[in-house]
Amino acid sequence: MSRPPLDLTGRRAPSNEELSLARQVIRRSGLVERLSCYLDSETGRPRRIPLEALLVCFQVNALQRHHQAHVIEVARLMNAMTDAQRESLGITSWDEAQAYARVDWLYNRLCTVLSAGIDGLDAQWFADCLVRASIPRRYELTHSVAVDGTDVETWGAFQGSTTVVLDGEAAETQSTAGTPASVKATKRAKVVAVGPDGRNQYTPDPDARAGHRSANGQHPAGPYIGYELHLGVQVRDVRWTNYVDKTTLSDKVPHLIRSAVLVPAGTHRTKTMTPILIAAKARGEKLRDVLWDPGYSECRPETWSYPLGRAGISSTFSLTMAQRGIRPFSKRAFVLDGQLFSDLLPAELRDLPMPPVNLPDQAKAPAYEKHFNERARWRLVRHSAPDRNGVSRWRCPFCAGLLKSRSFPSTMRRGPGVKIAFLPPTVTTCCDGTVSAPPADIPLSQLIPFGTTAWRISMNRRNAVESVNAALNGGYLHLVRGFFRVFGLTKLRVLLGFSLVAVNFDRIRSFEAKKAELENKDLPRRRRRRRPGSWQELLGDLDNRAVQLFAGAVGPPG
Ligand SMILES: [Zn+2]
């Protein structure tokens, strides 16, 4: 018995604007030039779809709000196009009934080439090229990204029971706090196979693995099968700070996805994301500061803060209870909550509570921060930046001018802005001079001391990832089970690339709309409102040298 014929109708034809935007993204990505030599012999034949046409149509599909990343949707789209639109893409002798077979064949062919990974041309490279092509240069504005992850459930169905056990690095690195005991203590799901990575495969999806996810509006906390999508989202820079209670941020920027990587669930988070960030910087991308979600910064510093530090990228993060507290450093200084402090720090400022995680009234935060701010005046101040080996030099707060005391008469000449510290009469010296600190001694040190008001303002930049998460979880698309209906990392990464491009365009549109609203607020009502963030605006910007270059290099095939 064969299945009923596929319904290949029901879509509207894309507008020429959508088509043109999608084509510019694909040309800007440079994908066709790099891949055509591996696919050309197949696509050159008549009655086949040119590679560029396939990629453009995948992109047009993703440019629809609430789209599904289904191959059949692309076939429907091609059927809905006018003959002129298809011809402009080099598609000739179109047979509607064959649409799905032809799209699916070329998509699979593309995935086969990418899984071979010749010359580094793999699915991660493919998605990277698309994401980069979606950021007009004038919006790549800051040197800071916030890193966060979101779960992507596999389309594969369980074979038998529905409970899984975390394995691989998921068990060590992903906190399961908040999981109800009833979920933890049920029988194991049937293991279909064990993958080449030694981890259990529970569904027909060969790359989906078990991971833990925290609760949100759609599901409770617990294990799931699938993938994790790690995102680096552009946020504002710290423009200036006094390291205690004041921080000024750069102008608002659109929260664009600058880096993205999809990996099997339960894969080590920072081992995945750190190399992606370092590679972006090596490629010439602006990057000086990374804001980590606690799910990442609780990993060992060898996997994030050291390698990033060596690449000239600082980290901003919160500390877990286990990461807090005092560690010995030298005779006259110790490490407290990641930061170097003078041993003269008063006892009552050593163990400070943080505000509760879900503090209902943000106005309460200053009551906690007050003590951290006071403590920050007792920190050691960096005297010289890290050398080639990461060793930095530090001065005590009295030598550096943060404090003055009658015990050290020379410091009393400092102005009225410098606080007086009252020390026991036994103290006669403030320090033993400048000290050197290798990275291993201060693995959790950050630019602005943890817990201070200045630190909170900087850390709150991380909230930007919420707007991207909202776009991915209902605002622009629904990254839930069923959004993809294919199996395996390569196929998912290819489809995801197009969707991330569309999310970035949506972020730009939303950013421009908000800006225009603010600008128009005080104008008389009669004035006709301009339409902010239209395709035309985006198109105008994408039409830069890179596009012209590619446009010259590859015309539409056929
Ligand atoms: Zn000193």
Coordinates of C-alpha atoms and ligand atoms in Angstrom, one line a residue:
M1 CA 0.0 0.0 0.0
S2 CA 1.4 3.4 -0.9
R3 CA 0.7 6.5 1.0
P4 CA -1.9 9.0 -0.2
P5 CA -0.5 11.7 -2.6
L6 CA 1.2 14.7 -1.0
D7 CA -0.7 17.9 -1.0
L8 CA 1.6 20.3 -2.8
T9 CA -0.7 23.2 -3.1
G10 CA -2.1 25.9 -0.8
R11 CA 0.7 28.4 -0.6
R12 CA 0.7 32.0 -1.8
A13 CA 3.3 33.1 -4.3
P14 CA 6.1 35.0 -2.6
S15 CA 6.4 38.7 -3.3
N16 CA 9.2 39.8 -5.6
E17 CA 10.6 41.7 -2.6
E18 CA 10.8 38.5 -0.5
L19 CA 12.5 36.7 -3.4
S20 CA 14.9 39.5 -3.9
L21 CA 15.9 39.7 -0.2
A22 CA 16.4 35.9 0.0
R23 CA 18.5 36.0 -3.2
Q24 CA 20.7 38.8 -1.8
V25 CA 21.3 36.8 1.5
I26 CA 22.2 33.7 -0.4
R27 CA 24.6 35.6 -2.7
R28 CA 26.1 37.5 0.2
S29 CA 26.7 34.2 2.0
G30 CA 28.9 32.9 -0.8
L31 CA 27.5 29.4 -0.4
V32 CA 26.8 28.8 -4.0
E33 CA 30.3 29.5 -5.2
R34 CA 31.9 27.3 -2.6
L35 CA 29.5 24.4 -3.1
S36 CA 28.6 24.4 -6.7
C37 CA 31.7 22.4 -7.8
Y38 CA 30.4 19.5 -5.6
L39 CA 26.8 19.7 -6.8
D40 CA 27.2 21.2 -10.3
S41 CA 27.3 18.0 -12.3
E42 CA 24.0 17.2 -10.8
T43 CA 22.3 20.6 -11.0
G44 CA 23.5 21.4 -14.6
R45 CA 21.2 18.9 -16.1
P46 CA 17.8 20.1 -17.3
R47 CA 14.7 19.4 -15.2
R48 CA 16.8 19.8 -12.0
I49 CA 16.7 22.7 -9.6
P50 CA 19.8 24.9 -9.6
L51 CA 21.5 25.0 -6.1
E52 CA 21.0 28.8 -5.8
A53 CA 17.3 28.4 -6.5
L54 CA 17.0 25.7 -3.8
L55 CA 18.8 27.9 -1.2
V56 CA 16.7 31.0 -2.2
C57 CA 13.5 29.1 -1.8
F58 CA 14.5 27.7 1.6
Q59 CA 15.3 31.2 2.6
V60 CA 11.9 32.6 1.3
N61 CA 10.1 29.9 3.3
A62 CA 12.0 31.0 6.5
L63 CA 11.2 34.6 5.9
Q64 CA 7.5 33.8 6.7
R65 CA 6.6 34.5 10.3
H66 CA 5.6 31.2 12.0
H67 CA 7.1 29.1 9.2
Q68 CA 7.9 25.4 9.6
A69 CA 11.3 24.2 8.5
H70 CA 9.8 21.4 6.4
V71 CA 11.1 20.4 3.0
I72 CA 7.6 20.0 1.7
E73 CA 6.8 23.6 2.5
V74 CA 9.6 24.6 0.1
A75 CA 8.1 22.3 -2.6
R76 CA 4.7 24.0 -2.0
L77 CA 6.4 27.4 -2.3
M78 CA 8.0 26.5 -5.6
N79 CA 4.6 25.3 -6.9
A80 CA 3.0 28.6 -5.8
M81 CA 5.5 30.7 -7.6
T82 CA 4.7 32.3 -10.9
D83 CA 6.4 31.0 -14.0
A84 CA 8.4 34.3 -14.2
Q85 CA 9.6 33.9 -10.6
R86 CA 10.7 30.3 -11.3
E87 CA 12.4 31.3 -14.5
S88 CA 14.3 34.1 -12.7
L89 CA 15.8 31.4 -10.5
G90 CA 16.7 29.2 -13.5
I91 CA 14.0 26.6 -12.9
T92 CA 12.8 25.4 -16.2
S93 CA 10.2 22.8 -17.3
W94 CA 8.4 22.6 -14.0
D95 CA 6.3 19.7 -13.1
E96 CA 4.1 20.4 -10.0
A97 CA 3.7 16.7 -9.1
Q98 CA 7.5 16.2 -9.1
A99 CA 8.1 19.2 -6.9
Y100 CA 8.7 17.4 -3.6
A101 CA 10.8 14.7 -5.1
R102 CA 13.1 17.2 -6.8
V103 CA 13.5 19.5 -3.7
D104 CA 14.0 16.6 -1.4
W105 CA 16.6 15.0 -3.7
L106 CA 18.7 18.1 -4.0
Y107 CA 18.4 18.9 -0.2
N108 CA 19.6 15.4 0.6
R109 CA 22.4 15.7 -2.0
L110 CA 23.5 18.9 -0.3
C111 CA 23.4 17.3 3.1
T112 CA 25.5 14.4 1.9
V113 CA 28.2 16.8 0.6
L114 CA 28.1 18.7 3.9
S115 CA 28.4 15.6 6.0
A116 CA 31.6 14.7 4.1
G117 CA 33.0 18.0 5.4
I118 CA 35.5 18.4 2.5
D119 CA 37.8 21.4 3.1
G120 CA 35.8 22.3 6.2
L121 CA 32.7 22.7 4.2
D122 CA 30.3 21.2 6.7
A123 CA 26.9 22.0 8.0
Q124 CA 28.2 24.3 10.8
W125 CA 30.1 26.3 8.2
F126 CA 27.0 26.4 6.1
A127 CA 24.9 27.8 8.9
D128 CA 27.7 30.2 9.9
C129 CA 27.8 31.7 6.4
L130 CA 24.1 32.3 6.4
V131 CA 24.1 33.9 9.9
R132 CA 26.9 36.2 8.9
A133 CA 25.2 37.2 5.7
S134 CA 22.1 38.2 7.7
I135 CA 24.0 40.9 9.7
P136 CA 24.3 44.1 7.6
R137 CA 27.5 45.8 8.5
R138 CA 25.9 48.8 10.0
Y139 CA 24.2 46.6 12.7
E140 CA 27.4 44.8 13.8
L141 CA 28.0 47.5 16.3
T142 CA 29.3 46.2 19.6
H143 CA 32.1 44.1 21.1
S144 CA 29.9 42.2 23.5
V145 CA 27.8 39.0 23.1
A146 CA 25.6 37.2 25.6
V147 CA 25.6 33.4 25.5
D148 CA 22.5 31.3 26.2
G149 CA 21.1 28.0 25.1
T150 CA 17.7 26.6 24.2
D151 CA 16.5 23.1 23.8
V152 CA 15.4 21.6 20.5
E153 CA 13.4 18.4 20.8
T154 CA 13.9 15.7 18.2
W155 CA 11.0 14.7 15.8
G156 CA 12.0 11.1 16.5
A157 CA 9.6 9.2 18.6
F158 CA 10.4 7.1 21.7
Q159 CA 10.5 3.3 21.2
G160 CA 8.7 2.3 24.4
S161 CA 8.8 4.0 27.8
T162 CA 9.4 7.7 27.9
T163 CA 12.0 8.2 30.6
V164 CA 15.7 8.6 30.0
V165 CA 18.9 8.8 32.0
L166 CA 21.4 11.5 31.4
D167 CA 24.7 10.2 30.0
G168 CA 28.0 11.5 28.7
E169 CA 29.0 14.9 29.9
A170 CA 25.3 15.8 30.5
A171 CA 25.4 14.0 33.8
E172 CA 28.4 16.0 35.1
T173 CA 27.8 19.4 33.7
Q174 CA 24.0 19.9 33.6
S175 CA 22.4 20.7 36.9
T176 CA 19.2 18.8 37.5
A177 CA 18.1 21.0 40.4
G178 CA 14.3 21.5 40.3
T179 CA 13.5 18.2 38.7
P180 CA 10.6 16.5 40.5
A181 CA 11.6 13.2 42.2
S182 CA 8.9 11.4 40.3
V183 CA 10.6 12.2 37.0
K184 CA 14.0 11.1 38.3
A185 CA 12.9 7.7 39.7
T186 CA 11.1 5.9 36.9
K187 CA 12.2 3.1 34.7
R188 CA 14.6 3.6 31.8
A189 CA 13.5 4.2 28.2
K190 CA 14.4 1.6 25.6
V191 CA 17.9 2.3 24.1
V192 CA 17.6 1.9 20.4
A193 CA 21.4 2.0 19.8
V194 CA 24.7 3.3 21.2
G195 CA 26.1 6.1 19.0
P196 CA 29.8 6.4 17.9
D197 CA 30.1 8.9 20.8
G198 CA 29.3 6.1 23.2
R199 CA 26.0 7.7 24.2
N200 CA 22.6 6.2 24.2
Q201 CA 20.3 6.7 21.2
Y202 CA 16.6 6.5 22.2
T203 CA 14.8 7.4 19.0
P204 CA 15.3 6.8 15.2
D205 CA 17.1 10.2 15.1
P206 CA 20.8 9.1 15.0
D207 CA 22.2 12.3 16.6
A208 CA 19.6 13.1 19.2
R209 CA 20.8 12.6 22.8
A210 CA 19.4 13.0 26.2
G211 CA 19.9 16.3 28.0
H212 CA 18.4 18.2 30.9
R213 CA 16.3 21.3 30.4
S214 CA 14.9 23.8 32.9
A215 CA 11.2 24.5 33.2
N216 CA 9.5 27.1 31.0
G217 CA 5.9 27.9 30.0
Q218 CA 5.7 24.9 27.7
H219 CA 7.3 22.1 29.6
P220 CA 8.4 21.2 33.2
A221 CA 12.1 20.8 34.2
G222 CA 13.4 17.4 33.3
P223 CA 15.2 15.2 30.7
Y224 CA 14.4 15.5 27.0
I225 CA 15.8 14.0 23.8
G226 CA 17.2 16.1 21.1
Y227 CA 19.6 19.0 20.7
E228 CA 20.8 22.1 22.3
L229 CA 21.1 25.4 20.4
H230 CA 23.8 27.7 21.7
L231 CA 23.5 31.3 20.7
G232 CA 25.8 34.3 21.0
V233 CA 23.5 37.4 20.9
Q234 CA 24.9 40.9 20.4
V235 CA 24.4 43.2 23.4
R236 CA 25.5 46.7 24.4
D237 CA 29.1 47.4 25.4
V238 CA 30.2 48.7 28.8
R239 CA 31.3 52.2 27.8
W240 CA 32.6 53.3 31.2
T241 CA 32.5 52.1 34.8
N242 CA 33.8 53.2 38.2
Y243 CA 33.8 49.5 39.2
V244 CA 31.6 50.2 42.2
D245 CA 28.2 51.8 41.6
K246 CA 28.2 53.4 38.2
T247 CA 28.3 51.8 34.7
T248 CA 27.3 53.5 31.4
L249 CA 26.4 51.3 28.4
S250 CA 26.8 52.1 24.8
D251 CA 23.7 53.0 22.7
K252 CA 21.0 50.4 22.1
V253 CA 21.6 47.8 19.4
P254 CA 19.4 45.2 17.7
H255 CA 19.8 41.9 19.5
L256 CA 21.2 39.9 16.6
I257 CA 22.4 36.3 16.7
R258 CA 26.1 36.6 15.9
S259 CA 27.1 33.0 16.6
A260 CA 25.0 29.9 16.7
V261 CA 25.8 26.2 17.0
L262 CA 23.4 23.2 17.3
V263 CA 24.8 20.1 19.1
P264 CA 23.3 16.9 20.5
A265 CA 21.7 17.6 23.9
G266 CA 24.0 17.0 26.9
T267 CA 27.1 18.0 24.9
H268 CA 29.5 20.0 27.1
R269 CA 28.3 23.6 26.9
T270 CA 31.5 25.7 27.2
K271 CA 33.6 23.2 25.2
T272 CA 31.1 23.7 22.4
M273 CA 30.7 27.5 22.6
T274 CA 34.2 28.7 23.5
P275 CA 35.9 27.6 20.3
I276 CA 33.1 29.2 18.3
L277 CA 33.6 32.5 19.9
I278 CA 37.4 32.4 19.6
A279 CA 37.1 31.5 15.9
A280 CA 34.7 34.5 15.4
K281 CA 37.3 36.8 16.9
A282 CA 40.1 35.3 14.8
R283 CA 38.0 35.9 11.7
G284 CA 38.0 39.6 12.6
E285 CA 34.6 39.9 14.3
K286 CA 34.4 42.5 17.0
L287 CA 34.5 40.7 20.4
R288 CA 35.9 41.8 23.7
D289 CA 33.3 40.7 26.3
V290 CA 31.2 37.6 26.7
L291 CA 28.2 37.4 29.1
W292 CA 27.6 33.9 30.3
D293 CA 24.5 32.2 31.5
P294 CA 25.2 30.4 34.8
G295 CA 24.6 27.1 33.0
Y296 CA 28.0 27.8 31.2
S297 CA 30.0 29.7 33.8
E298 CA 29.6 26.8 36.3
C299 CA 31.8 24.7 34.0
R300 CA 35.5 24.5 34.7
P301 CA 37.4 27.7 33.8
E302 CA 39.8 25.7 31.6
T303 CA 36.9 25.4 29.2
W304 CA 35.9 29.1 29.0
S305 CA 37.6 31.9 31.1
Y306 CA 41.2 30.8 30.4
P307 CA 41.0 30.2 26.6
L308 CA 38.9 33.4 26.2
G309 CA 41.3 35.4 28.3
R310 CA 44.2 34.2 26.2
A311 CA 42.2 35.4 23.1
G312 CA 41.8 38.8 24.6
I313 CA 38.1 38.3 25.5
S314 CA 36.8 39.1 29.0
S315 CA 34.0 37.2 30.7
T316 CA 31.1 38.7 32.7
F317 CA 29.1 36.2 34.8
S318 CA 27.4 35.4 38.1
L319 CA 28.9 33.1 40.7
T320 CA 27.3 29.9 42.1
M321 CA 27.5 29.2 45.8
A322 CA 30.3 26.7 45.2
Q323 CA 32.3 29.3 43.3
R324 CA 32.0 31.9 46.0
G325 CA 34.0 32.4 49.2
I326 CA 37.7 33.0 50.2
R327 CA 40.7 31.3 48.6
P328 CA 44.3 32.0 49.8
F329 CA 46.5 34.1 47.5
S330 CA 49.5 35.7 49.3
K331 CA 50.4 36.9 52.7
R332 CA 48.7 40.3 52.2
A333 CA 45.8 39.4 49.8
F334 CA 43.2 36.7 49.2
V335 CA 40.7 35.8 46.5
L336 CA 37.1 36.5 47.5
D337 CA 34.2 35.8 45.1
G338 CA 36.7 35.6 42.3
Q339 CA 38.4 39.0 43.0
L340 CA 41.7 39.9 44.8
F341 CA 41.2 41.8 48.0
S342 CA 43.5 43.3 50.6
D343 CA 43.9 41.2 53.8
L344 CA 42.8 44.4 55.7
L345 CA 39.2 43.9 54.4
P346 CA 36.9 44.2 57.5
A347 CA 35.4 40.8 58.6
E348 CA 31.8 42.0 58.2
L349 CA 32.3 42.6 54.5
R350 CA 33.7 39.1 53.8
D351 CA 30.6 36.9 53.6
L352 CA 27.9 38.9 51.8
P353 CA 24.5 37.5 50.8
M354 CA 23.3 38.0 47.2
P355 CA 19.6 39.0 46.6
P356 CA 17.3 36.0 46.1
V357 CA 17.1 34.8 42.5
N358 CA 13.5 35.8 41.9
L359 CA 13.5 39.0 43.9
P360 CA 10.0 40.3 43.3
D361 CA 10.9 43.9 43.9
Q362 CA 14.0 45.0 42.0
A363 CA 14.1 48.0 44.3
K364 CA 15.4 45.7 47.1
A365 CA 18.6 45.0 45.2
P366 CA 20.4 48.2 46.4
A367 CA 20.1 47.0 50.0
Y368 CA 22.3 44.0 49.1
E369 CA 24.5 45.9 46.7
K370 CA 25.4 48.5 49.2
H371 CA 27.7 46.1 51.1
F372 CA 29.3 44.8 47.9
N373 CA 29.9 48.4 46.8
E374 CA 31.6 49.2 50.1
R375 CA 33.7 46.0 49.8
A376 CA 34.8 46.9 46.2
R377 CA 36.9 49.8 47.7
W378 CA 39.1 47.1 49.3
R379 CA 39.9 45.3 46.1
L380 CA 43.3 45.1 44.5
V381 CA 43.6 47.2 41.4
R382 CA 45.1 45.9 38.2
H383 CA 48.4 47.6 37.7
S384 CA 49.3 46.0 34.4
A385 CA 47.3 44.0 31.9
P386 CA 48.0 40.3 31.5
D387 CA 51.3 39.5 29.7
R388 CA 51.7 36.8 27.1
N389 CA 51.3 34.1 29.8
G390 CA 48.2 35.8 31.3
V391 CA 50.1 37.0 34.4
S392 CA 48.8 40.4 35.6
R393 CA 50.1 42.7 38.3
W394 CA 48.0 44.2 41.1
R395 CA 48.3 47.0 43.7
C396 CA 46.7 47.2 47.1
P397 CA 43.7 49.6 47.5
F398 CA 45.7 52.1 49.6
C399 CA 48.6 52.3 47.1
A400 CA 46.1 52.5 44.2
G401 CA 44.2 55.4 45.9
L402 CA 40.8 53.7 46.6
L403 CA 41.2 54.2 50.4
K404 CA 43.1 56.4 52.8
S405 CA 44.0 55.7 56.5
R406 CA 45.7 57.5 59.4
S407 CA 47.8 54.3 59.8
F408 CA 49.5 55.3 56.4
P409 CA 50.0 59.1 56.7
S410 CA 51.0 59.6 53.1
T411 CA 47.5 58.4 51.9
M412 CA 45.8 61.1 54.0
R413 CA 46.7 63.8 51.4
R414 CA 44.0 62.3 49.1
G415 CA 40.9 64.3 48.5
P416 CA 37.6 64.3 50.3
G417 CA 36.1 61.8 47.8
V418 CA 38.4 59.0 49.1
K419 CA 36.9 57.1 52.0
I420 CA 38.8 56.8 55.3
A421 CA 39.4 53.3 56.5
F422 CA 39.8 52.7 60.2
L423 CA 42.4 50.0 60.9
P424 CA 43.6 48.3 64.1
P425 CA 46.7 50.1 65.6
T426 CA 48.8 47.0 65.1
V427 CA 48.7 47.6 61.3
T428 CA 51.7 49.5 60.0
T429 CA 52.0 48.7 56.3
C430 CA 49.3 48.4 53.7
C431 CA 51.0 45.8 51.6
D432 CA 54.3 44.2 50.5
G433 CA 54.2 46.0 47.1
T434 CA 52.8 45.1 43.8
V435 CA 51.9 41.4 43.3
S436 CA 51.8 39.1 40.2
A437 CA 48.8 36.8 39.6
P438 CA 48.8 34.0 37.1
P439 CA 45.4 33.2 35.7
A440 CA 45.2 30.0 37.7
D441 CA 45.2 32.0 40.9
I442 CA 42.3 34.2 39.8
P443 CA 40.2 32.0 37.4
L444 CA 36.9 33.7 38.2
S445 CA 38.1 37.3 38.2
Q446 CA 36.1 39.7 36.1
L447 CA 36.4 43.3 35.1
I448 CA 33.8 44.7 37.5
P449 CA 33.7 43.1 41.0
F450 CA 30.9 40.6 41.5
G451 CA 27.8 41.8 43.3
T452 CA 28.3 45.5 43.0
T453 CA 25.8 47.9 41.4
A454 CA 28.2 48.5 38.5
W455 CA 28.4 44.7 38.0
R456 CA 24.6 44.3 38.0
I457 CA 24.1 47.0 35.4
S458 CA 26.7 45.2 33.2
M459 CA 25.2 41.7 33.9
N460 CA 21.6 42.9 33.1
R461 CA 22.7 43.3 29.5
R462 CA 22.2 39.5 29.4
N463 CA 18.4 40.1 29.4
A464 CA 18.7 40.8 25.7
V465 CA 18.8 37.1 25.0
E466 CA 15.3 36.9 26.3
S467 CA 14.0 38.8 23.2
V468 CA 15.8 36.3 21.0
N469 CA 14.4 33.4 23.0
A470 CA 11.0 34.9 22.7
A471 CA 11.4 35.2 18.9
L472 CA 12.4 31.5 18.7
N473 CA 9.7 30.2 21.0
G474 CA 6.6 31.7 19.5
G475 CA 7.3 35.3 18.6
Y476 CA 8.7 34.6 15.1
L477 CA 8.8 30.8 15.0
H478 CA 8.0 27.9 17.3
L479 CA 11.2 25.9 17.9
V480 CA 9.2 23.0 19.3
R481 CA 8.9 19.4 18.4
G482 CA 7.7 19.2 14.9
F483 CA 9.4 22.4 13.6
F484 CA 11.9 20.1 11.9
R485 CA 10.8 16.8 10.5
V486 CA 14.2 15.5 9.5
F487 CA 16.8 13.6 11.5
G488 CA 20.5 14.1 12.1
L489 CA 22.7 17.1 12.9
T490 CA 23.6 18.0 9.3
K491 CA 20.1 18.2 8.1
L492 CA 18.9 20.2 11.1
R493 CA 21.8 22.6 10.9
V494 CA 21.2 23.4 7.3
L495 CA 17.5 24.2 7.9
L496 CA 18.2 26.1 11.1
G497 CA 20.6 28.5 9.3
F498 CA 17.7 29.9 7.1
S499 CA 15.5 30.4 10.2
L500 CA 18.2 32.2 12.1
V501 CA 18.7 34.6 9.2
A502 CA 15.0 35.4 9.4
V503 CA 15.1 35.9 13.1
N504 CA 17.9 38.4 12.7
F505 CA 15.9 40.3 10.1
D506 CA 12.9 40.3 12.5
R507 CA 15.2 41.7 15.3
I508 CA 16.3 44.5 13.0
R509 CA 12.8 45.3 12.0
S510 CA 11.6 45.3 15.6
F511 CA 14.6 47.5 16.6
E512 CA 13.9 50.0 13.9
A513 CA 10.2 50.1 14.7
K514 CA 10.9 50.9 18.3
K515 CA 13.3 53.6 17.3
A516 CA 10.9 55.1 14.9
E517 CA 8.1 55.0 17.5
L518 CA 10.3 57.0 19.9
E519 CA 11.2 59.5 17.3
N520 CA 7.6 60.0 16.2
K521 CA 6.2 60.2 19.7
D522 CA 6.4 64.0 19.9
L523 CA 5.4 64.7 16.3
P524 CA 1.8 65.9 15.4
R525 CA -0.6 63.1 14.7
R526 CA -1.5 64.2 11.2
R527 CA 2.0 63.3 9.9
R528 CA 1.8 60.1 7.9
R529 CA 3.8 57.4 9.7
R530 CA 6.6 56.0 7.8
R531 CA 6.8 52.2 7.7
P532 CA 9.9 51.3 9.7
G533 CA 12.0 48.2 9.0
S534 CA 10.4 47.3 5.7
W535 CA 12.1 44.9 3.3
Q536 CA 13.1 47.9 1.3
E537 CA 15.1 49.3 4.1
L538 CA 16.8 46.0 4.7
L539 CA 17.4 45.5 1.0
G540 CA 18.9 48.9 0.7
D541 CA 21.4 48.1 3.3
L542 CA 22.3 44.6 2.1
D543 CA 23.0 46.1 -1.3
N544 CA 26.7 46.7 -0.4
R545 CA 29.9 45.8 -2.0
A546 CA 29.8 42.2 -1.0
V547 CA 26.5 41.7 -2.7
Q548 CA 27.6 43.5 -5.8
L549 CA 30.7 41.3 -5.8
F550 CA 28.8 38.1 -5.6
A551 CA 26.1 39.4 -8.0
G552 CA 28.9 39.9 -10.6
A553 CA 30.4 36.4 -9.9
V554 CA 27.2 34.4 -10.1
G555 CA 24.2 35.3 -12.2
P556 CA 21.1 33.2 -11.9
P557 CA 21.9 29.8 -13.5
G558 CA 20.1 28.6 -16.6
Ligands
ZN1 ZN 49.9 49.2 49.6

